[in-house]
Structure formats: structure tokens, C-alpha cells
PDB file of C-alpha atoms in Angstrom:
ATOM      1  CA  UNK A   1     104.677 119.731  74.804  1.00 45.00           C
ATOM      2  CA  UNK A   2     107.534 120.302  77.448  1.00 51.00           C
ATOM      3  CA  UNK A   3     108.713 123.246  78.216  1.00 68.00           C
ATOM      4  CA  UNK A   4     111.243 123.086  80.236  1.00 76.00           C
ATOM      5  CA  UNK A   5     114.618 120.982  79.743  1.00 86.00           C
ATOM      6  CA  UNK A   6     116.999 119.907  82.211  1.00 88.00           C
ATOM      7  CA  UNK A   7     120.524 119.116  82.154  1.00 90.00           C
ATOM      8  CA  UNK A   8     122.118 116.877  82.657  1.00 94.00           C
ATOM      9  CA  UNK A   9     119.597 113.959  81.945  1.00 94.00           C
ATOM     10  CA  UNK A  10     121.592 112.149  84.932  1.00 96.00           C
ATOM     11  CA  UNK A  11     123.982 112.965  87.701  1.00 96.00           C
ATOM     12  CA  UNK A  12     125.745 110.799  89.730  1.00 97.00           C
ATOM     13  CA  UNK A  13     127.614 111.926  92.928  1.00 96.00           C
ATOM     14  CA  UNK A  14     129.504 111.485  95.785  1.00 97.00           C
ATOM     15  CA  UNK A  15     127.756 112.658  99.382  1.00 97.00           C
ATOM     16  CA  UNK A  16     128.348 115.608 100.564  1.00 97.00           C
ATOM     17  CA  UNK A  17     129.008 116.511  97.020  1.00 97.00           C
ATOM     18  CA  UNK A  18     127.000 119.790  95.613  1.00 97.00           C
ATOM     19  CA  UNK A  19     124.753 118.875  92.582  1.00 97.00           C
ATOM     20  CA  UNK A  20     124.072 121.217  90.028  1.00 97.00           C
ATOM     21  CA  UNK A  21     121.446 121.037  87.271  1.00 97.00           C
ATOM     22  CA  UNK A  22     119.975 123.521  84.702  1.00 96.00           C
ATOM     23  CA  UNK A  23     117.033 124.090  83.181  1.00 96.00           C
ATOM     24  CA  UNK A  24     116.037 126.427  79.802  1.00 95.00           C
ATOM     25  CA  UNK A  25     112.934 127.150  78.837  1.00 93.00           C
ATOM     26  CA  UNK A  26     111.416 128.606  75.746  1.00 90.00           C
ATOM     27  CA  UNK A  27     108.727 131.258  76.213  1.00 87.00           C
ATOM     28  CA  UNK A  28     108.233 134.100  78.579  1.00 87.00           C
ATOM     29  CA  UNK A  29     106.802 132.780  82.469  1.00 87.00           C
ATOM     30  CA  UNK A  30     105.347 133.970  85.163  1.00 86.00           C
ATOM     31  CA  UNK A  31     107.241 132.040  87.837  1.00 90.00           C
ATOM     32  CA  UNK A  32     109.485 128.815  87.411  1.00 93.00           C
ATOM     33  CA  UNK A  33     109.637 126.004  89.930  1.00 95.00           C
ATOM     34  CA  UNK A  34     111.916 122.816  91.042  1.00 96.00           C
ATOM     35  CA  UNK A  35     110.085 119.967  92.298  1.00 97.00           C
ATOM     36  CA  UNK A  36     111.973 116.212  93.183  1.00 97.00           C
ATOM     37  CA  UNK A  37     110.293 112.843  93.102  1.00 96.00           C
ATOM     38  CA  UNK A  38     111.363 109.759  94.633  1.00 94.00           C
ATOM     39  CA  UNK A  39     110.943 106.700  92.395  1.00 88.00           C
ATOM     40  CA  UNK A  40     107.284 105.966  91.440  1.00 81.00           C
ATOM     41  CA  UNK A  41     106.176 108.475  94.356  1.00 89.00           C
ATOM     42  CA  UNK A  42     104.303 112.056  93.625  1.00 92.00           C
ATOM     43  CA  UNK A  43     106.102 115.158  92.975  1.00 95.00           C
ATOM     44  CA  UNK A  44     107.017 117.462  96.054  1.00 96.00           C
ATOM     45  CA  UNK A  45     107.376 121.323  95.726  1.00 96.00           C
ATOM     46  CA  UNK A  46     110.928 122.624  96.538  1.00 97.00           C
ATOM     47  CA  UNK A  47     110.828 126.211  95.261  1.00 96.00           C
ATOM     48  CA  UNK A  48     108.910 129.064  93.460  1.00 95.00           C
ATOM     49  CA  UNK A  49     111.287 131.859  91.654  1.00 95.00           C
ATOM     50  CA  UNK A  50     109.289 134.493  90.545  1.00 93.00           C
ATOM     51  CA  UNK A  51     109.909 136.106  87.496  1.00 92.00           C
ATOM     52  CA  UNK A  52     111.830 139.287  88.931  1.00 94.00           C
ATOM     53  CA  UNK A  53     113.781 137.480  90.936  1.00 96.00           C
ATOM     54  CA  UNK A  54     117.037 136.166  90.433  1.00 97.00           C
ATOM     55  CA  UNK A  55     118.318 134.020  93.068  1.00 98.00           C
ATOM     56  CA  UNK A  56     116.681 132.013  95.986  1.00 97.00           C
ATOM     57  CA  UNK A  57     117.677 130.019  98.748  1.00 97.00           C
ATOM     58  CA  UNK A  58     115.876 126.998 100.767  1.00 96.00           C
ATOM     59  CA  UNK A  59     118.176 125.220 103.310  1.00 97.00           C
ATOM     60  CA  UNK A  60     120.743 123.287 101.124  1.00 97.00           C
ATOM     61  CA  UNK A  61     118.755 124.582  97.824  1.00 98.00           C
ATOM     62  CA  UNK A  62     120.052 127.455  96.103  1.00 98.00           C
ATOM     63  CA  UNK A  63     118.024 128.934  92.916  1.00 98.00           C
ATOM     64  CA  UNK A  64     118.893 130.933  90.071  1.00 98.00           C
ATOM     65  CA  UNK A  65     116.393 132.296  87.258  1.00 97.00           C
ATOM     66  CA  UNK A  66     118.226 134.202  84.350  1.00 97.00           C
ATOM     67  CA  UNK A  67     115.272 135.377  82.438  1.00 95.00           C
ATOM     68  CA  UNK A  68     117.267 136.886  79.504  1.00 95.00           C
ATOM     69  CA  UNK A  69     118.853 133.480  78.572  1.00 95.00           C
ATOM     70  CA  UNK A  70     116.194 131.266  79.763  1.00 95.00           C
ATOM     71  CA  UNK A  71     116.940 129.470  82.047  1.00 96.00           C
ATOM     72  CA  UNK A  72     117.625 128.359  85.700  1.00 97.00           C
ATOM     73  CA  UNK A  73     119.568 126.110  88.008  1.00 98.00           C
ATOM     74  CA  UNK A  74     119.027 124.295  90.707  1.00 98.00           C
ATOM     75  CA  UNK A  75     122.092 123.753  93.303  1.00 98.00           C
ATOM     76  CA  UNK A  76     121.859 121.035  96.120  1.00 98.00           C
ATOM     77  CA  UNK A  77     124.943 121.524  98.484  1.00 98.00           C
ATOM     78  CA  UNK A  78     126.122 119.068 100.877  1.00 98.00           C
ATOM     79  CA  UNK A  79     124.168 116.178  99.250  1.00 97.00           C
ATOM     80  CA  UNK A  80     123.140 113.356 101.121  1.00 97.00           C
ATOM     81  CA  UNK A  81     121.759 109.538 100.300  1.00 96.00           C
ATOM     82  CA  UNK A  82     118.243 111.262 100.397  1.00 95.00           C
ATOM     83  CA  UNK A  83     118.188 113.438  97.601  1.00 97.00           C
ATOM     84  CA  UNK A  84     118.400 110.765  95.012  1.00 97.00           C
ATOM     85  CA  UNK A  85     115.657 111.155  93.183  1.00 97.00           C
ATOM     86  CA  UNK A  86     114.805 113.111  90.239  1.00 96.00           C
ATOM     87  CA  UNK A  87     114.383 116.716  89.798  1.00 97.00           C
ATOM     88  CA  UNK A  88     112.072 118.562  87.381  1.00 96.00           C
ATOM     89  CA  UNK A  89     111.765 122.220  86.721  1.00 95.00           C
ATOM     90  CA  UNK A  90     108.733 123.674  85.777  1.00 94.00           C
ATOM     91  CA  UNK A  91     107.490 126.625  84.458  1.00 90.00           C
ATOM     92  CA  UNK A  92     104.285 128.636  84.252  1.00 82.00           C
ATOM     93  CA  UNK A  93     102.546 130.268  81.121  1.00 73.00           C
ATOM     94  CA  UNK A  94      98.825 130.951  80.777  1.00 70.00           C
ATOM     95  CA  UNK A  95      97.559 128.905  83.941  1.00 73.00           C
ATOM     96  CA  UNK A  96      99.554 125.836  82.926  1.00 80.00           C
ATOM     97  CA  UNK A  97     102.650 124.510  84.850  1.00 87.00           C
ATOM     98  CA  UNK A  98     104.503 122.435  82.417  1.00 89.00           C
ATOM     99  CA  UNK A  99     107.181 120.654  83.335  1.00 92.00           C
ATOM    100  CA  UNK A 100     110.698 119.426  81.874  1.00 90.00           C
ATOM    101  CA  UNK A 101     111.744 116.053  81.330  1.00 91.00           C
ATOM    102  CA  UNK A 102     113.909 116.264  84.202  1.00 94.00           C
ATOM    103  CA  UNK A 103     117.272 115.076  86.097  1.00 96.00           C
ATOM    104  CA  UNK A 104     117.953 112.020  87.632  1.00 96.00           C
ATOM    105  CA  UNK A 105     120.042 112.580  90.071  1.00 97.00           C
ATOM    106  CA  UNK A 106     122.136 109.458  92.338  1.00 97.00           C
ATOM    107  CA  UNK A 107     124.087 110.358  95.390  1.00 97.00           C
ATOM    108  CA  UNK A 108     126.171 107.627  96.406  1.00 96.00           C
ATOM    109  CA  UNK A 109     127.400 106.381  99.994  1.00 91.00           C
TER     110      UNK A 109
ATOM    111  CA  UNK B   1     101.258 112.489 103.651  1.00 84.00           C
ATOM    112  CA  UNK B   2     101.230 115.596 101.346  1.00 85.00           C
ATOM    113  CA  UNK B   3      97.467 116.297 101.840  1.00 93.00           C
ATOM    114  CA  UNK B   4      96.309 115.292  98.603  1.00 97.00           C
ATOM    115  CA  UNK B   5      94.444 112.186  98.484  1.00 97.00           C
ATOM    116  CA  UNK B   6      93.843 109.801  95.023  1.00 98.00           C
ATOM    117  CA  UNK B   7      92.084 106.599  94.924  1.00 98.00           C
ATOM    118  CA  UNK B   8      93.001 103.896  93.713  1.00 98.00           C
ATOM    119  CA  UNK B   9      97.244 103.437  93.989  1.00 97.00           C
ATOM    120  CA  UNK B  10      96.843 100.857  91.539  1.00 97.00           C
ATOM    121  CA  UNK B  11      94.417 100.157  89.004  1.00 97.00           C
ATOM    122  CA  UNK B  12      94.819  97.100  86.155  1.00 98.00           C
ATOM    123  CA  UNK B  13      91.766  97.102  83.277  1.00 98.00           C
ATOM    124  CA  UNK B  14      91.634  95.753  80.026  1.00 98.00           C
ATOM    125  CA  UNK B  15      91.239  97.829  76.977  1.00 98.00           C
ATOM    126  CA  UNK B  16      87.944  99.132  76.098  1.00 98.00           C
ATOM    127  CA  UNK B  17      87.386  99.772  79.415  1.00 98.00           C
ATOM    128  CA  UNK B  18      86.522 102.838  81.654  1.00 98.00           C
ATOM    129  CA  UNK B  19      88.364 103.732  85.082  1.00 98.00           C
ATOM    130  CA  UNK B  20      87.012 106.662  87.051  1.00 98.00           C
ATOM    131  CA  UNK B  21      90.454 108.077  89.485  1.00 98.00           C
ATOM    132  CA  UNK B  22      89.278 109.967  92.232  1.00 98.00           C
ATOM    133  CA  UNK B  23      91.346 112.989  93.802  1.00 98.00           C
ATOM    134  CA  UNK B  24      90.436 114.947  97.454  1.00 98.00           C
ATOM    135  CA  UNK B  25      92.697 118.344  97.346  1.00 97.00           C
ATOM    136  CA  UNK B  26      94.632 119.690 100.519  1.00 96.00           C
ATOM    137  CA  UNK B  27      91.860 121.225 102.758  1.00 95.00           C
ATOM    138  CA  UNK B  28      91.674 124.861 101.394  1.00 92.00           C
ATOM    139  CA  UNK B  29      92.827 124.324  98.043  1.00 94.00           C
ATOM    140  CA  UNK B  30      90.543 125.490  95.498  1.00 93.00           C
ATOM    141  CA  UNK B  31      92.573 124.263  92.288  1.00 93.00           C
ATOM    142  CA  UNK B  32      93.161 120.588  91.526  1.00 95.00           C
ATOM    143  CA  UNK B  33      94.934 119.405  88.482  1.00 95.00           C
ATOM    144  CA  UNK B  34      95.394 116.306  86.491  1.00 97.00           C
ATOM    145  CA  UNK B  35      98.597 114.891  85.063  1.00 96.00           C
ATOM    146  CA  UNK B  36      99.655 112.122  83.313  1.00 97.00           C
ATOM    147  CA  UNK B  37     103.422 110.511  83.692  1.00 96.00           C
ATOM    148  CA  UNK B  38     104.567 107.935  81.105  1.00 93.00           C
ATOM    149  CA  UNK B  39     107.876 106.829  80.387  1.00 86.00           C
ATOM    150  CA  UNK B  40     107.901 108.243  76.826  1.00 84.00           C
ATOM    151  CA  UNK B  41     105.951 111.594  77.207  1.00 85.00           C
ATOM    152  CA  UNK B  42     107.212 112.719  80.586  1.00 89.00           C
ATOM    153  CA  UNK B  43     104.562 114.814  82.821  1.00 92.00           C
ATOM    154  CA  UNK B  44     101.350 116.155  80.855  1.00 94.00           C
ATOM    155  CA  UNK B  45      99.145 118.799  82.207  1.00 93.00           C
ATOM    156  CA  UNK B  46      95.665 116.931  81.407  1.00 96.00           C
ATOM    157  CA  UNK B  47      93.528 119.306  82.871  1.00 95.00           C
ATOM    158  CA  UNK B  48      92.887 122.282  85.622  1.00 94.00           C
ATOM    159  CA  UNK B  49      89.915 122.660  87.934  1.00 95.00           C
ATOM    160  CA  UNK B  50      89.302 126.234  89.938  1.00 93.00           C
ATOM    161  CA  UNK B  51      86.219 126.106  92.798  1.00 93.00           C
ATOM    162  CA  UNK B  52      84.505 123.440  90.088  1.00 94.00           C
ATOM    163  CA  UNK B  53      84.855 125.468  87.011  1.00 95.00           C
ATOM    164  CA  UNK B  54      87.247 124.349  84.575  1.00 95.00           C
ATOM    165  CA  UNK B  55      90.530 126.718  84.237  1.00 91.00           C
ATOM    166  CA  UNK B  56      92.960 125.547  82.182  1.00 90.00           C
ATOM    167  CA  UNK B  57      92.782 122.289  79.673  1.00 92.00           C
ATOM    168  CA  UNK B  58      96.109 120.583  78.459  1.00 91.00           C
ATOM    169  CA  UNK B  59      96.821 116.953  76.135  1.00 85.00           C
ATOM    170  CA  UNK B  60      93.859 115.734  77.296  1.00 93.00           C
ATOM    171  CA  UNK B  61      92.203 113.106  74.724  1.00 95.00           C
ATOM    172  CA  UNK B  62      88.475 113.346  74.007  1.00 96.00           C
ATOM    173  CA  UNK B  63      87.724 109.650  75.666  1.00 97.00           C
ATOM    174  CA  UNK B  64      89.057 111.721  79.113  1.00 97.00           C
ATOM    175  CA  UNK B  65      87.105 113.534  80.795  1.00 97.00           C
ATOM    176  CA  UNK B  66      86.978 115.582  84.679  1.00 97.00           C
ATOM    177  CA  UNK B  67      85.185 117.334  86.688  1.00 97.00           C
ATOM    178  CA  UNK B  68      85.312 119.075  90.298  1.00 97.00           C
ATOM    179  CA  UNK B  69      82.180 118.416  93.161  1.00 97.00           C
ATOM    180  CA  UNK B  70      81.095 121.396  95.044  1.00 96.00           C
ATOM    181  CA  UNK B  71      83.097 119.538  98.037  1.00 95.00           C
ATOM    182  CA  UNK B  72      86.764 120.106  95.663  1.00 96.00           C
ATOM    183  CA  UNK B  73      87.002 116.426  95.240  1.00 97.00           C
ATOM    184  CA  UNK B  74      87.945 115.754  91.608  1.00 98.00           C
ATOM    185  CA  UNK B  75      87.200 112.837  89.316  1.00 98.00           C
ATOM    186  CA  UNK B  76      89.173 111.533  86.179  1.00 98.00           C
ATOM    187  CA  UNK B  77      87.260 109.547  83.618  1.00 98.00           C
ATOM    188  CA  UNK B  78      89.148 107.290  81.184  1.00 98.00           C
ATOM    189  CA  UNK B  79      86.993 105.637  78.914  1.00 98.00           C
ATOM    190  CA  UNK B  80      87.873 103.377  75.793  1.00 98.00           C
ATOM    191  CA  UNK B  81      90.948 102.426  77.143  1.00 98.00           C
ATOM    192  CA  UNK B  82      94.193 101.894  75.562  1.00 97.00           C
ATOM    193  CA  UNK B  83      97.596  99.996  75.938  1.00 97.00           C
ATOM    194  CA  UNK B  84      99.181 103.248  75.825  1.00 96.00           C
ATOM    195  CA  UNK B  85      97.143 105.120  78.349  1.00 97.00           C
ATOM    196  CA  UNK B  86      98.708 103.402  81.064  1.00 97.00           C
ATOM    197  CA  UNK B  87     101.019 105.359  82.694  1.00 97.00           C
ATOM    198  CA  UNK B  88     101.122 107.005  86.390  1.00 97.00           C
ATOM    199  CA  UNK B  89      97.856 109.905  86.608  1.00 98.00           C
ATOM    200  CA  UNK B  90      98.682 112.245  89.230  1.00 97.00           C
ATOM    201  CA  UNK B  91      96.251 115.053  91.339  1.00 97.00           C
ATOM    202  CA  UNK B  92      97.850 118.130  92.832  1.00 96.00           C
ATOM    203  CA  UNK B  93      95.927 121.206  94.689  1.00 95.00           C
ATOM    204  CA  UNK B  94      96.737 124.527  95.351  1.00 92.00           C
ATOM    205  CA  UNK B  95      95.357 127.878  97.049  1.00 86.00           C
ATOM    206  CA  UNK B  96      95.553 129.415  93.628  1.00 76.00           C
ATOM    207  CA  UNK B  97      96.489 129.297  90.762  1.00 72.00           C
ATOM    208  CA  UNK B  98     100.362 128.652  89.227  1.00 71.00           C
ATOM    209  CA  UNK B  99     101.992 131.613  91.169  1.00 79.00           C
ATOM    210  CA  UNK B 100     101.537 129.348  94.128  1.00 84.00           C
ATOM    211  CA  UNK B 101     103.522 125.472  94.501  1.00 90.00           C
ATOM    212  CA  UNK B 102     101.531 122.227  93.508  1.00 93.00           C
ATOM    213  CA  UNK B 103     100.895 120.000  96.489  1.00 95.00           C
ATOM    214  CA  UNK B 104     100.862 116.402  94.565  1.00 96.00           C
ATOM    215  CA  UNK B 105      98.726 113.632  95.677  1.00 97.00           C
ATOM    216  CA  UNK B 106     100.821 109.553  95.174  1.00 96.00           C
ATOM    217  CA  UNK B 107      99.074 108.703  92.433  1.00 97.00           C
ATOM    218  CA  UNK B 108      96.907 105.850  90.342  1.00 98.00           C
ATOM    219  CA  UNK B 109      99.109 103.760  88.638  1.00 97.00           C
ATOM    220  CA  UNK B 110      97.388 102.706  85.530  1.00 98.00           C
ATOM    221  CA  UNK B 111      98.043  99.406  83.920  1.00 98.00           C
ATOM    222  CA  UNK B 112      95.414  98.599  80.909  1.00 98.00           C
ATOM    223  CA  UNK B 113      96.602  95.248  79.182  1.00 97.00           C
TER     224      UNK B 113
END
């Protein structure tokens, strides 16, 4: 079973548009992290939020982990034609990483 | 390239059948793990291997079965085949174990008619 969820299920934006998408989850974690994958292609690691933490930045990735609600979200600013692709958060509990179901996410020309 | 290497990309077998997928981790990864994308269930953690002991075990059905070689290199054995085991298997490494990011490999792409 999934974990995580995302939200929205699908995003469609302009570039240089931000994206946002959330995540909640449903049991205590030790970490939670946002991978993307491009159509058909494997999954590539973005970002690790530990459990104590509460915000993160990569680049044009900012991360937020609010442990008392459960949940997190992922914001891509600037977006470009490249980051279409989908985004899945995923969380870790007793040596599994499970993830969500994930966001498709379109960023048009 | 991410590092992590699976063989085959593509795979097409009839049912009944058994597939072995093959998986080399990132040089210095220790940890390899097996999931399985399908439309309808999403990504499943099948199983997780740690220096060739298994660590972790997920959805995985009783006709699959893994293991890890002394060298890291992991295998995935489907055997009996169904219609609704096809679906994208995927192989990621890492240094430890989930505190650290998944490096994933492309994938075997599945097809069983």
C-alpha cells in the first residue's frame, strides 16, 4: 500500500510559472523524499527532508515537511519545458521507501 | 547514466513463463532494491537487498523471487508469469539504507501476453 499522496493528480503550467504540489502521509517517518520521472524513464532523487527539519532548498526546489499535519510540498520556481514530468514523494518507515501515486506535472511553452 | 545498470530494457514472454531481470548497483552501493510500476498499482517496493542479505521485503508474490551476488549485482526472478505482471520493474542502489536517496537504474519493461 501507498503511503504517500500527492496533490494535485495533475498540473498544468505556464513557464516560468512556480509549481506547487503536496503530499500527506499517514504514519510517523524517518525522512521523506521528492523524486521526478520523465515518461517511461527511472526515477531521479531530488531531495531528502529529514524528519526534524522543516524546510529545504535545492536550486529552483524548495521543500517543506510539516510533521504534525503530515505532510509536505514540493515548490518548483521559475519552471521551465524540462520539468514536465511527474513527481512522487516518498516516505520512509521501517527500511521501506514507499512512494505516492504522484503528480503529473506539464509546463507549457 | 544514473549508475545503476538493469538488463534487459525490454522483455516480451508469454504466460507461464520465467524472466530473470538483472540489476548492477552504483559502484559503492551496498543496498539494491526492487520495484514494480504498473499503471493501476503505482510504485511497489518488491524487495530490499543489504551486502547480499535480504533487508526489507514488500508486495512481493511467492512466484518472485531475488537475490544479491557477493559482487552487489542483483537478480529478479519472475516465474509463472501473468498478464498482469507486466508492468515496468525498476533497480535502485544506495550507500545505505532509506536515510540516504535511491539512485534508480531505467528499467525492464515487462510485457507477458
Amino acid at each position: 500500500s501507498q503511503q504517500g499522496e500527492e496533490d494535485p493528480q495533475a498540473l498544468s503550467i505556464q513557464e516560468g510559472e512556480n509549481a506547487t504540489m503536496n503530499c500527506s502521509y499517514k504514519t510517523s517517518i524517518n525522512n521523506l523524499q521528492w523524486y521526478r520521472q520523465n515518461s517511461g524513464r527511472g526515477l531521479v532523487h531530488l531531495i531528502l527532508i529529514r524528519s526534524n527539519e522543516r524546510e529545504k532548498h535545492s536550486g529552483r526546489l524548495r521543500v517543506t515537511l510539516d510533521t504534525s499535519k503530515k505532510s509536505s510540498s514540493l515548490l518548483i520556481t521559475a519552471s521551465r519545458a524540462a520539468d514536465t514530468a511527474s513527481y512522487f514523494c516518498a516516505t520512509t518507515n521501517d527500511y521501506k521507501l514507499s512512494f505516492g501515486a504522484g503528480t503529473t506535472v506539464t509546463v507549457r511553452a | 547514466d544514473s549508475g545503476v545498470t538493469q538488463t534487459p530494457k525490454h522483455l516480451i514472454t508469454a504466460t507461464g513463463q520465467r524472466v530473470t531481470l538483472r540489476c548492477s548497483p552504483r559502484s559503492g552501493d551496498l543496498s539494491v532494491y526492487w520495484y514494480q510500476q504498473s499503471l493501476d498499482q503505482g510504485l511497489q517496493f518488491l524487495i530490499q537487498y543489504y551486502n547480499g542479505e535480504e533487508r526489507a521485503k514488500g508486495n512481493i508474490l511467492e512466484r518472485f523471487s531475488a537475490q544479491q551476488f557477493p559482487d552487489l549485482h542483483s537478480e529478479l526472478n519472475l516465474s509463472s508469469l501473468e498478464l498482469g505482471d507486466s508492468a515496468l520493474y525498476f533497480c535502485a542502489s544506495s550507500e545505505g539504507g532509506v536515510n540516504y536517496g535511491y539512485t534508480f537504474g531505467s528499467g525492464t519493461r515487462l510485457t507477458v501476453v
